[in-house]
Each structure stands twice: as C-alpha cells, then as structure tokens.
mmCIF file of C-alpha atoms and ligand atoms in Angstrom:
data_model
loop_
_atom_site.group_PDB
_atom_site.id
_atom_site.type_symbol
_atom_site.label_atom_id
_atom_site.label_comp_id
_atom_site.label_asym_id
_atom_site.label_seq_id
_atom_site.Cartn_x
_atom_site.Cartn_y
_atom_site.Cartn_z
ATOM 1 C CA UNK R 262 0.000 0.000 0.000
ATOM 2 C CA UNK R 263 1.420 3.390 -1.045
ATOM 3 C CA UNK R 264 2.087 5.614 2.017
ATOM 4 C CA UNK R 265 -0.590 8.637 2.772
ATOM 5 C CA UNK R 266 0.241 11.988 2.660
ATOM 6 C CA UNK R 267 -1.791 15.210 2.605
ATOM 7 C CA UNK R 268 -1.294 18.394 0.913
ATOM 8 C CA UNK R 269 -2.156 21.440 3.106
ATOM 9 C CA UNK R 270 -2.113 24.307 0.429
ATOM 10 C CA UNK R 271 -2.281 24.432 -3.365
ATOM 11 C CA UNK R 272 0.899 23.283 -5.497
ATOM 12 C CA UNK R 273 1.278 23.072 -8.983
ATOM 13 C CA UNK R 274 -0.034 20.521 -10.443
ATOM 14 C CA UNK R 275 2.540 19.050 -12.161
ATOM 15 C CA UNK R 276 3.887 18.550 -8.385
ATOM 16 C CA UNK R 277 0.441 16.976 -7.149
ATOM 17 C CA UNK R 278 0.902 14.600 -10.153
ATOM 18 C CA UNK R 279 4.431 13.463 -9.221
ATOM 19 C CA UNK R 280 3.835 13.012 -5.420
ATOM 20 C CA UNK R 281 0.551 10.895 -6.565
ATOM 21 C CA UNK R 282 3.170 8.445 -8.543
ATOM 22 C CA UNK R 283 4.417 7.475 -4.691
ATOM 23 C CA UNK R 284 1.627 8.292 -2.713
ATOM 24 C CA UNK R 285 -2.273 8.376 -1.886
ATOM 25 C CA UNK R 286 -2.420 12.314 -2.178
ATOM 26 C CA UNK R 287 -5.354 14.514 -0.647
ATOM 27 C CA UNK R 288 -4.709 17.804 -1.405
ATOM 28 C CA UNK R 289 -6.235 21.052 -1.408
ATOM 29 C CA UNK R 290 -7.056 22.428 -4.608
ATOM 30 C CA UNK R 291 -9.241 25.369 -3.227
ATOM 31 C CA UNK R 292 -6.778 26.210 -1.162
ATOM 32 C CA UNK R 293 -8.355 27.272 1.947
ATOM 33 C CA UNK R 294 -6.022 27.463 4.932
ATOM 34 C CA UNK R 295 -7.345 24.717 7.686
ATOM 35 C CA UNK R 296 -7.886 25.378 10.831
ATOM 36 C CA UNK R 297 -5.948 23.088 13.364
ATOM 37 C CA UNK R 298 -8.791 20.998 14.042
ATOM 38 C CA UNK R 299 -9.088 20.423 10.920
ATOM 39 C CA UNK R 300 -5.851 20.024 9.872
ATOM 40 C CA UNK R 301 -5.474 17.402 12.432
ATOM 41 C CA UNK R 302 -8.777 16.012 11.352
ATOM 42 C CA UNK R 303 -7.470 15.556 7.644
ATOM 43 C CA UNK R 304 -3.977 14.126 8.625
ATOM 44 C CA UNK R 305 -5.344 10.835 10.566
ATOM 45 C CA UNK R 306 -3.481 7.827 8.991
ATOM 46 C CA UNK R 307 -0.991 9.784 6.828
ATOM 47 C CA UNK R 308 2.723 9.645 7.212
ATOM 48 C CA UNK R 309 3.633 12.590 4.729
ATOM 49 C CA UNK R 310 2.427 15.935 5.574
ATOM 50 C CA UNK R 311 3.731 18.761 2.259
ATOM 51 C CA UNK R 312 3.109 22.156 4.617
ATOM 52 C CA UNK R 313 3.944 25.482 3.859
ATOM 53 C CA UNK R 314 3.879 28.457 6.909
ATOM 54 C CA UNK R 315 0.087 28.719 6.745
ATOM 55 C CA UNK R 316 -0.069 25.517 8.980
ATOM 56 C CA UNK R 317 0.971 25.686 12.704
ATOM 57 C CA UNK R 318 3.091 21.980 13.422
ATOM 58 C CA UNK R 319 2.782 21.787 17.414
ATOM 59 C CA UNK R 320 2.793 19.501 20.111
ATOM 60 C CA UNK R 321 -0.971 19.511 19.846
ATOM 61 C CA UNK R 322 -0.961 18.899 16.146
ATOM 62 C CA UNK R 323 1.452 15.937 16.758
ATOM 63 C CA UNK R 324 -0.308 14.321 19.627
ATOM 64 C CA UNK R 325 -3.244 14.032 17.237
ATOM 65 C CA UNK R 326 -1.376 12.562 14.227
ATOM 66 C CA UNK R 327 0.606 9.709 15.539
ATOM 67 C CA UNK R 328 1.099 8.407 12.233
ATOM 68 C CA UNK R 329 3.121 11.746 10.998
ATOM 69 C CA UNK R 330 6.653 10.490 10.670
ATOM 70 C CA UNK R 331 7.550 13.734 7.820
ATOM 71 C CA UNK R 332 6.649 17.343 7.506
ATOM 72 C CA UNK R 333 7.905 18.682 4.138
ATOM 73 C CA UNK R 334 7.698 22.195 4.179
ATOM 74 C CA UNK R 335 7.389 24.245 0.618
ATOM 75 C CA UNK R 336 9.361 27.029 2.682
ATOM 76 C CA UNK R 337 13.212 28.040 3.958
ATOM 77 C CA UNK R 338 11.348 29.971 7.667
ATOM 78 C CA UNK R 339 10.398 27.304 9.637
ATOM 79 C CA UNK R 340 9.348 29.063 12.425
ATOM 80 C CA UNK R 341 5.852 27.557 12.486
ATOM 81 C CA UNK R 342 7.054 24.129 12.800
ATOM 82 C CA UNK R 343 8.370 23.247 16.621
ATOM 83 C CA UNK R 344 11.268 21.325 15.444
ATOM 84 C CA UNK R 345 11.703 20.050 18.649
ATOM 85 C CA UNK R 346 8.369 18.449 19.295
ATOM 86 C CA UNK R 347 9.189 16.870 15.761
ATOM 87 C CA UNK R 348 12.316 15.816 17.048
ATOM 88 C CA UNK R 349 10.979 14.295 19.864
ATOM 89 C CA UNK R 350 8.737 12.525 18.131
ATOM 90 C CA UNK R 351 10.853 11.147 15.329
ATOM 91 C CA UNK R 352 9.132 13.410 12.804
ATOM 92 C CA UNK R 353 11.513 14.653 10.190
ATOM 93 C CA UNK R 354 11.429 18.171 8.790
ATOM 94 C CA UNK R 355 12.661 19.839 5.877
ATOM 95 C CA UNK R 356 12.478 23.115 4.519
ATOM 96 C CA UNK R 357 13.780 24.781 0.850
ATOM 97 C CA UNK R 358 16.537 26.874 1.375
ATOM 98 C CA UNK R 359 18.623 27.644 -1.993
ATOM 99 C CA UNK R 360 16.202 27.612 -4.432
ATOM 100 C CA UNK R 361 14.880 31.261 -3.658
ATOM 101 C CA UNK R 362 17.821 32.608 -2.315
ATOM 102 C CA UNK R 363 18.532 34.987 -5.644
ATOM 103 C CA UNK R 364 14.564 35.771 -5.997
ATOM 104 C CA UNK R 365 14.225 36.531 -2.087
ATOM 105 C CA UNK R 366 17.203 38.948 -2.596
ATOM 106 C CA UNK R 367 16.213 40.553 -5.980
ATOM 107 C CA UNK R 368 12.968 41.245 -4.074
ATOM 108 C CA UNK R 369 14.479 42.953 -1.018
ATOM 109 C CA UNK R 370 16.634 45.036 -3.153
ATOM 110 C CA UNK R 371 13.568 46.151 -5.129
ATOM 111 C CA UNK R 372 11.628 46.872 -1.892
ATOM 112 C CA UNK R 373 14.797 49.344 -0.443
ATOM 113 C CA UNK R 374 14.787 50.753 -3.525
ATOM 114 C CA UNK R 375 10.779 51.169 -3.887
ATOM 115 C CA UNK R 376 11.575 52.490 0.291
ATOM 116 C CA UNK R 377 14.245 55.128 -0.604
ATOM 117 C CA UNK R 378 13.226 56.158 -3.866
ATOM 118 C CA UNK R 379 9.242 56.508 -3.042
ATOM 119 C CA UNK R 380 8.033 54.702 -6.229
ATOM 120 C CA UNK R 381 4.945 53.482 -3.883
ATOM 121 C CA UNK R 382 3.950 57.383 -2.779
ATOM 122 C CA UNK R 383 4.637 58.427 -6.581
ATOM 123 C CA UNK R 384 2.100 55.452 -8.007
ATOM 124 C CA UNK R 385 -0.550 56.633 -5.354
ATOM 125 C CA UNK R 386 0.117 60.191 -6.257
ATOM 126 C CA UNK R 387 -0.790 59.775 -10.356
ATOM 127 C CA UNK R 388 -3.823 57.172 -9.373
ATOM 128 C CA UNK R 389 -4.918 59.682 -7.716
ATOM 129 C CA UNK R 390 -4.757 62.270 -10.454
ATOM 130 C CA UNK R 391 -2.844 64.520 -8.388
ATOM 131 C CA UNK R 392 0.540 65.177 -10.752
ATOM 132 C CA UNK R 393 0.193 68.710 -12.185
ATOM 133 C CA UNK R 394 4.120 69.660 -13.054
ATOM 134 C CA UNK R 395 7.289 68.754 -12.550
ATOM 135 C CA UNK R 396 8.739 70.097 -9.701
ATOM 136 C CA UNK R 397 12.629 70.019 -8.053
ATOM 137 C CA UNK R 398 11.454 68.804 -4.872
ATOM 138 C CA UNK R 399 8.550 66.208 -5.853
ATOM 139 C CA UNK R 400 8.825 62.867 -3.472
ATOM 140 C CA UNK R 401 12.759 63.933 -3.767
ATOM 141 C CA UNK R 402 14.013 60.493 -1.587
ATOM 142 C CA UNK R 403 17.331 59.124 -0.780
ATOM 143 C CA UNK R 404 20.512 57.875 -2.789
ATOM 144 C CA UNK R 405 21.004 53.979 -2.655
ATOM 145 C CA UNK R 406 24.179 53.468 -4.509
ATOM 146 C CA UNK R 407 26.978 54.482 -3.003
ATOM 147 C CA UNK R 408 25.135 54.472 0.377
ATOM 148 C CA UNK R 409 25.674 52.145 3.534
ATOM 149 C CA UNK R 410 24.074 49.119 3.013
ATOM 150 C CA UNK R 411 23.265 47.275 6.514
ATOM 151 C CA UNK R 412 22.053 43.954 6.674
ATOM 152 C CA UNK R 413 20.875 42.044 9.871
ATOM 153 C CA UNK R 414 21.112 38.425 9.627
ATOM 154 C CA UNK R 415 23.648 37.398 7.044
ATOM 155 C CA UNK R 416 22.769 33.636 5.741
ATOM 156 C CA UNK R 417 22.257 33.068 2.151
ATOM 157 C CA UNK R 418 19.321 35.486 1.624
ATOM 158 C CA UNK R 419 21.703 37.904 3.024
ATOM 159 C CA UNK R 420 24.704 37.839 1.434
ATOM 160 C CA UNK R 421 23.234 37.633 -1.716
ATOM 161 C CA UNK R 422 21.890 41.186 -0.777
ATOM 162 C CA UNK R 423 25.482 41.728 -0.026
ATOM 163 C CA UNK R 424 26.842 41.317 -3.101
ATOM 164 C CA UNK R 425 23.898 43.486 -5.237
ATOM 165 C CA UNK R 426 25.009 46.480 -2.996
ATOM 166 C CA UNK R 427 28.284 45.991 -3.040
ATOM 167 C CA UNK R 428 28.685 44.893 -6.418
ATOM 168 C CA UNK R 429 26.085 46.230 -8.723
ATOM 169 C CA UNK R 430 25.524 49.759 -6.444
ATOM 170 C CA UNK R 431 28.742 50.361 -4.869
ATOM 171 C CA UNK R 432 27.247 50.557 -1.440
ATOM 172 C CA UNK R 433 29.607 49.889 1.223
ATOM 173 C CA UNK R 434 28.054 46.816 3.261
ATOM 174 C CA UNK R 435 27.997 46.429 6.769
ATOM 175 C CA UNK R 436 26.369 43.718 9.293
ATOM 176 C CA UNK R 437 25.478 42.346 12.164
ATOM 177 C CA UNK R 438 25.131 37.812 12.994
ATOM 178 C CA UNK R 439 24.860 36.170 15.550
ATOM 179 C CA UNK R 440 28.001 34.818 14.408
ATOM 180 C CA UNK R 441 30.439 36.234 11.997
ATOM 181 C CA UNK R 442 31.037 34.845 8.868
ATOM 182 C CA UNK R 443 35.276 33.850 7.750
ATOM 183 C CA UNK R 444 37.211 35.999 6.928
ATOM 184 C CA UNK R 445 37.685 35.603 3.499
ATOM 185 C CA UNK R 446 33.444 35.556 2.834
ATOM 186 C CA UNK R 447 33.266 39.284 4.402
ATOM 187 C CA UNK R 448 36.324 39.695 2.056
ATOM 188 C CA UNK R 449 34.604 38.707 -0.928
ATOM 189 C CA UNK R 450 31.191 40.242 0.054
ATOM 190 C CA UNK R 451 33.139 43.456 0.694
ATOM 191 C CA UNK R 452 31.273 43.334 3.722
ATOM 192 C CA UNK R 453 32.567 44.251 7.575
ATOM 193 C CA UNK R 454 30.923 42.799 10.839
ATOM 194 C CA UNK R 455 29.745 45.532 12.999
ATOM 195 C CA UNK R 456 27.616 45.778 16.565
ATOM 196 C CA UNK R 457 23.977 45.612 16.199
ATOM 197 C CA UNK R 458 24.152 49.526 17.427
ATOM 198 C CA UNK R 459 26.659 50.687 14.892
ATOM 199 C CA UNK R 460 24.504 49.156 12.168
ATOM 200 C CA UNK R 461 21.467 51.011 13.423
ATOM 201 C CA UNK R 462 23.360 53.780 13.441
ATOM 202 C CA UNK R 463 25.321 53.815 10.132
ATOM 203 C CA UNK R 464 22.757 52.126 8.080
ATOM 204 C CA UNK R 465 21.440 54.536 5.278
ATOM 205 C CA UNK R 466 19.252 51.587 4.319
ATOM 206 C CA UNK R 467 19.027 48.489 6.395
ATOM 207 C CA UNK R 468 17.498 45.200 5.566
ATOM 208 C CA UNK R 469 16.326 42.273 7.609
ATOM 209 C CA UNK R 470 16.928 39.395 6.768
ATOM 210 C CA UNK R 471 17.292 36.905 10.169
ATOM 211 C CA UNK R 472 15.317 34.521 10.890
ATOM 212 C CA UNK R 473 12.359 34.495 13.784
ATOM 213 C CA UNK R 474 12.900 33.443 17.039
ATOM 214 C CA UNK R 475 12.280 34.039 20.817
ATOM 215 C CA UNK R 476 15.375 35.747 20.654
ATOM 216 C CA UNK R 477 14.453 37.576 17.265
ATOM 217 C CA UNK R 478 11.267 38.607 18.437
ATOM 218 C CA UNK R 479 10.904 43.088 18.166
ATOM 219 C CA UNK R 480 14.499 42.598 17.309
ATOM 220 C CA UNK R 481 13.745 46.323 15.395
ATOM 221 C CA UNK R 482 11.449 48.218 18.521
ATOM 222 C CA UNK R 483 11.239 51.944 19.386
ATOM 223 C CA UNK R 484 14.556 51.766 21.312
ATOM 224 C CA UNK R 485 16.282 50.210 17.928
ATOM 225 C CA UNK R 486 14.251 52.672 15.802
ATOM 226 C CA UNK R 487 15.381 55.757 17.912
ATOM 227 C CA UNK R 488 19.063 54.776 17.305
ATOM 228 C CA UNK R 489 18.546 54.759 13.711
ATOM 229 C CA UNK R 490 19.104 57.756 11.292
ATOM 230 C CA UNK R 491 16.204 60.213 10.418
ATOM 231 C CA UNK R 492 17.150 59.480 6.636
ATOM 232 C CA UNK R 493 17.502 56.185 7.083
ATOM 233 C CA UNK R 494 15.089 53.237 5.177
ATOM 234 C CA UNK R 495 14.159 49.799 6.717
ATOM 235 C CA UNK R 496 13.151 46.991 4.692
ATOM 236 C CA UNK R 497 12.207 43.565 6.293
ATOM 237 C CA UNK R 498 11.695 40.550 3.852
ATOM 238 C CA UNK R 499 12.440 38.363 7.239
ATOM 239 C CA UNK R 500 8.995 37.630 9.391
ATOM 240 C CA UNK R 501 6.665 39.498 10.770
ATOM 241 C CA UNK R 502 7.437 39.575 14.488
ATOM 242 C CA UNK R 503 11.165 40.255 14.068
ATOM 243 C CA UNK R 504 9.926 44.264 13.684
ATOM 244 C CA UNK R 505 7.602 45.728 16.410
ATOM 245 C CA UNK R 506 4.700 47.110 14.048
ATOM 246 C CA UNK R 507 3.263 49.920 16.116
ATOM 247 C CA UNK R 508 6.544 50.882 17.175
ATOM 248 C CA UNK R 509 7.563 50.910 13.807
ATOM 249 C CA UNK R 510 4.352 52.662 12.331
ATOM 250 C CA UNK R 511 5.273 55.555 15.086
ATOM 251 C CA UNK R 512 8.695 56.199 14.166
ATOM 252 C CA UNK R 513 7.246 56.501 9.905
ATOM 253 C CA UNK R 514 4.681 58.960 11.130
ATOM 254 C CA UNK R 515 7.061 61.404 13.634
ATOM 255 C CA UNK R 516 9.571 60.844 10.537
ATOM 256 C CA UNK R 517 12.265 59.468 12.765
ATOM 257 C CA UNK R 518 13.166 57.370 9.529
ATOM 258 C CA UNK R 519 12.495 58.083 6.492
ATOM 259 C CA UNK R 520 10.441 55.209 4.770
ATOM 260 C CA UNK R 521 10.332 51.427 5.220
ATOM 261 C CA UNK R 522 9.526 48.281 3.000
ATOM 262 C CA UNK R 523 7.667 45.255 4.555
ATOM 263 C CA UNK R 524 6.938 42.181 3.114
ATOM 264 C CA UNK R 525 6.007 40.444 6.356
ATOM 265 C CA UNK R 526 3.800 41.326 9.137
ATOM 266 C CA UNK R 527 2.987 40.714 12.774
ATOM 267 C CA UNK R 528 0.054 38.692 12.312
ATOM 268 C CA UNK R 529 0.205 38.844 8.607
ATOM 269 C CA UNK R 530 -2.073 38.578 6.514
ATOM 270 C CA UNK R 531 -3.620 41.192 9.390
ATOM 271 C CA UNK R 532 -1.505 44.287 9.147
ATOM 272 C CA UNK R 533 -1.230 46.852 11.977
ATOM 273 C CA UNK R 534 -3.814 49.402 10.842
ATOM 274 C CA UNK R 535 -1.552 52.459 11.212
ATOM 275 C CA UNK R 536 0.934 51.110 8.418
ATOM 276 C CA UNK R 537 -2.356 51.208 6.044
ATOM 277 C CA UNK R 538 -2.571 55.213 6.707
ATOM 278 C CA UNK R 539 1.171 56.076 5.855
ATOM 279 C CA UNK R 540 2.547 57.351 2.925
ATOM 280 C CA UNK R 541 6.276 56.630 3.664
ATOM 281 C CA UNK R 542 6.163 52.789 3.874
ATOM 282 C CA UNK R 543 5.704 50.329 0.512
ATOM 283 C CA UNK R 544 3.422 47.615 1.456
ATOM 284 C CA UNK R 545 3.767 43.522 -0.436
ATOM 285 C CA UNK R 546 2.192 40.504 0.693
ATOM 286 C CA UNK R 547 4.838 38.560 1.782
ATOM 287 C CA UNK R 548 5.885 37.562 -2.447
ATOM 288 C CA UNK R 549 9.505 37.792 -2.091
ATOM 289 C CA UNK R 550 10.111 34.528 -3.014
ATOM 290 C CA UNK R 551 7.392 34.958 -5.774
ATOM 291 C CA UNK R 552 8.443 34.045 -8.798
ATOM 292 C CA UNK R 553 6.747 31.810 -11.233
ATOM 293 C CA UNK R 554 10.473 29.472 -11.378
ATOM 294 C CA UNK R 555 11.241 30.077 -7.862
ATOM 295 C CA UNK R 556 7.950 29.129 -6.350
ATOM 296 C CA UNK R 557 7.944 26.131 -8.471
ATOM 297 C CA UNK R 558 11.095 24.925 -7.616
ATOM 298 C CA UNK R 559 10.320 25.503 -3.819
ATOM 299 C CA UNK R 560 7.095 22.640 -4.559
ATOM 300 C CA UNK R 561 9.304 20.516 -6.867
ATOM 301 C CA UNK R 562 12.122 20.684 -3.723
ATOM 302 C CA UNK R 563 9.791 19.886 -0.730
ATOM 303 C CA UNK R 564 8.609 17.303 -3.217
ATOM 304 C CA UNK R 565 11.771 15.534 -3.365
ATOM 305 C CA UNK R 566 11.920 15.777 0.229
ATOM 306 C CA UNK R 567 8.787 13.874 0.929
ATOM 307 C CA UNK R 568 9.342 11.076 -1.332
ATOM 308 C CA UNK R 569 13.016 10.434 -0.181
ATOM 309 C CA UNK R 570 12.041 10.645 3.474
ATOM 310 C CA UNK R 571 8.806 8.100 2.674
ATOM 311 C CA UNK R 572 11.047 5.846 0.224
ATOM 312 C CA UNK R 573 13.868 4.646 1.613
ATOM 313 C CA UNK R 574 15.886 7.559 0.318
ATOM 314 C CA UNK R 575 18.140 10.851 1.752
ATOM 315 C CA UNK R 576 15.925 13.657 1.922
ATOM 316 C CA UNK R 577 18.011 16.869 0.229
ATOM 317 C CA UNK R 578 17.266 19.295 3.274
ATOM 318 C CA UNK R 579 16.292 18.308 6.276
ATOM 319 C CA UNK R 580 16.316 20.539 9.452
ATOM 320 C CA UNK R 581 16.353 18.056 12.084
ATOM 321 C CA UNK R 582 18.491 15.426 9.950
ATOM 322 C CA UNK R 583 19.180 13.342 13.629
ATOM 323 C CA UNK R 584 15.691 11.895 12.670
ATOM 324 C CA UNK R 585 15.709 8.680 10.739
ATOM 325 C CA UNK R 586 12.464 8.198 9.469
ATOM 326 C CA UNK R 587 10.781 4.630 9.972
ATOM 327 C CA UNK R 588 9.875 2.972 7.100
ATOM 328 C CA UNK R 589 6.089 3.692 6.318
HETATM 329 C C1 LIG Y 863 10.042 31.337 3.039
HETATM 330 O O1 LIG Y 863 10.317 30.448 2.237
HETATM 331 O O2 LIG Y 863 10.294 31.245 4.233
HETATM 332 C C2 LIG Y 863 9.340 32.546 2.505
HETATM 333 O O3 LIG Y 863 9.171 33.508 3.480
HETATM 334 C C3 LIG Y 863 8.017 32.160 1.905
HETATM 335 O O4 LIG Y 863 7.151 31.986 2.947
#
C-alpha cells in the first residue's frame, strides 16, 4: 500500500501529479487554509504531511497525528514548525533553502529601492490624479548606490543582498550575525561585521533578513528605531514579528526614519492598521520569493523531500536530519 500523505495548500499541479506516482495524495485544490482541528482532522493515517507556513506543526498537532513520521515544508522559515516536538517525536522536517535565495534577494533590493526612492507614494500620487508639473522637490528620496548598506542576519538570503550592494551599487556593506562569517566571505562580500548599534546607526538603508525566534522577536522596537538615522530606510523581507509594528508605524509617522519596505507582518495577513494610513512605507504581501520558477522549484524541492524521506531515500534538506524516518 502506497504511504498517505496530505497536501495542506495548493501546489502546482505538475507537483500533485508526481507526489501521486508514490503516494495516496489529498490535497487542497481550493486552497483554503485549515484550521488546526481540521488540519489534524485531515492528517489521521498519513505519514507525509507537504506544509507550507500557513499551517501551525505543534505539540498539539502531533499528539493528534501519531502516524506523521515527515513534515515537508514548501518554505526556507520554519518558524511555524516546533522542530523540537518533531524531534521528539521522530518526525523529520525539511524546509527549501537555496532555491529562492537569488529571488528573495532581488525582491528585497527592489523593496529598499521602492523604500528610498518613493516609487509606492509616486504610483498613489498619479492614481490619484494629483501630478500637475514637474517640480525640483517632488517625493525627492534618498541615494542607494553608493550608500551604507546594513544587513541584519547574514545567511544566504543575506549575502546575496550583499553582493547586489556591493557589487552592482557600490554601497559599502555592513552587518550584524549572531556569528560572523570567515574571513575571506566578508572579504569577498566586501562586507565588515559591525555591533547591532553601529549598524542602526550607520545604516542609510538596512534590511532584515534573520530569521524568527524568541530571541528575534521586536528585534527592530522603538529603542532600535530611535538609534537609527532620520534618513535612514528599513526593509524587512524576514517575518513578521522580528519588527515591532506599532513601534515601527510611530517612528514613519514622527519621521524618525524616512520610509520602510515590509513584506512580512505581525500577524500577517492582518496588518497593523496604522501602516495602512502612511505614505512613507511600501506595502507587499509577503511575495519575495514569488516568482513563477522560484515558487515552483520551492514545490518541486519539498517534493523531493517527501518522497526520499517516505522511500527509503536521503531527503536533500532536512532541518532536524538526527531523525531517521521509519519505514512507512
Ligand atoms: C520562506 O520560504 O520562508 C518565505 O518567506 C516564503 O514563505
């Protein structure tokens, strides 16, 4: 008998298709997100779970799916999964790091850029039929080449920001990790390890890009804001969580900095209803990693995870790899 597994989101098709060759699929081809009860409700007697962040993988969830032995996850955040409660219960996990590391960077780029150069207020502005003439000072905004480029939390996503700045803008990089990368990688990222207060307070244009934890939670608050230069742009392409919303929708309205880009949200797909009335920040819903290729390679990858984990094989990118999975 093939092994169950369950879908929790739409995929492409073509990805539905290939994990039916292996398995008895049920997916979810209106793609509502389920609520846990649900969720749980749908995932008695299958081993394979293919998740993405809209589904919460707790204790709870666990408890009620004994038969769960993998949770492939169409994501690189895996901050909705409690890896250890997997762990502990010999579920494996995996997640697709990689295959959007360029896209996830082109994206935060654009969203600085959109930040410092106030494409979003400028849209707005001929929608509403407001442009009369061309003036010196119209939505004048901020330089991004040549500027400091700060970047906290410097995995892949990160230094492929790195290396746009540096390279293709000639921004001189700096950034804060929790640990610092060799040597010879800042060396050919062109990119120095500062404090986390230095890079608040030399960033022209700082970009998050860690991932969320306890730890990372309101990593950016008012205090962080307030250190920050007036001028300055912040861009998060990270989670939602990692910035303190109201604190941050404060700080945009006094002008304390200049503009900000979010793609992520405390409480997404909710956003904090001050951001909605501000001019000075560009609003996305969380699409960084949305690109036709990308997105398909992230299904075709967490694919490939599920069926090695549920066939004998080595799953590509597991988080918790200690797990062996038990044959299903
Ligand atoms: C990821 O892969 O973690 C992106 O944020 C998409 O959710």
């Amino acid at each position: 008998m093939k092994p169950r597994v369950l879908v929790a989101r739409a995929v492409p098709p073509a990805v539905t298709e290939r994990l039916r060759r292996h398995f008895e699929v049920e997916d979810n081809p209106g793609n509502a997100v389920w609520s846990p009860a649900e969720l749980a409700a749908r995932l008695q007697g299958c081993q394979g779970l293919f998740a993405t962040n809209s589904e919460r993988i707790d204790a709870p969830l666990l408890d009620a799916c004994p038969e769960l032995r993998v949770v492939a996850n169409m994501v690189v955040g895996y901050n909705h999964v409690d890896v250890a409660a997997c762990t502990a219960r010999g579920v494996l996990v995996t997640n697709t790091p990689d295959v959007l590391t360029e896209t996830t960077a082109d994206f935060g780029f654009a969203l600085m850029l959109a930040a410092a150069r106030r494409m979003a207020e400028g849209e707005r502005l001929l929608r509403r039929g407001e442009w009369k003439q061309w003036s010196f000072d119209m939505l004048t905004g901020s330089d991004v080449h040549g500027a400091t480029l700060g970047i906290l939390g410097m995995g892949r996503i990160g230094q492929a920001i790195a290396r746009r700045g540096a390279l293709g803008f000639g921004m001189k990089v700096i950034y804060h990790n929790r640990s610092r990368l060799a040597v010879e990688v800042e060396a050919g990222l062109g990119a120095r390890y500062v404090g986390k207060d230095e890079l608040l307070a030399q960033s022209d244009h700082l970009v998050l890009v860690l991932p969320y934890t306890a730890q990372s939670h309101h990593a950016i608050g008012g205090a962080e804001l307030a250190r920050m230069k007036p001028s300055a742009t912040l861009t998060n392409i990270a989670r939602g969580g990692i910035v303190d919303d109201a604190a941050l929708a404060l700080a945009l309205r006094e002008q304390r900095i200049a503009a900000a880009g979010l793609d992520v949200f405390e409480g997404e797909p909710a956003l904090h209803p001050a951001l909605l009335e501000l001019p000075n920040v560009v609003l996305t819903p969380h699409i960084a990693s949305a690109t036709v290729a990308t997105r398909r390679a992230m299904a075709e990858l967490a694919a490939d995870n599920l069926i090695a984990a549920l066939t004998g094989g080595v799953p590509p990118t597991p988080v918790n790899p200690e797990v062996r999975v038990r044959p299903a």
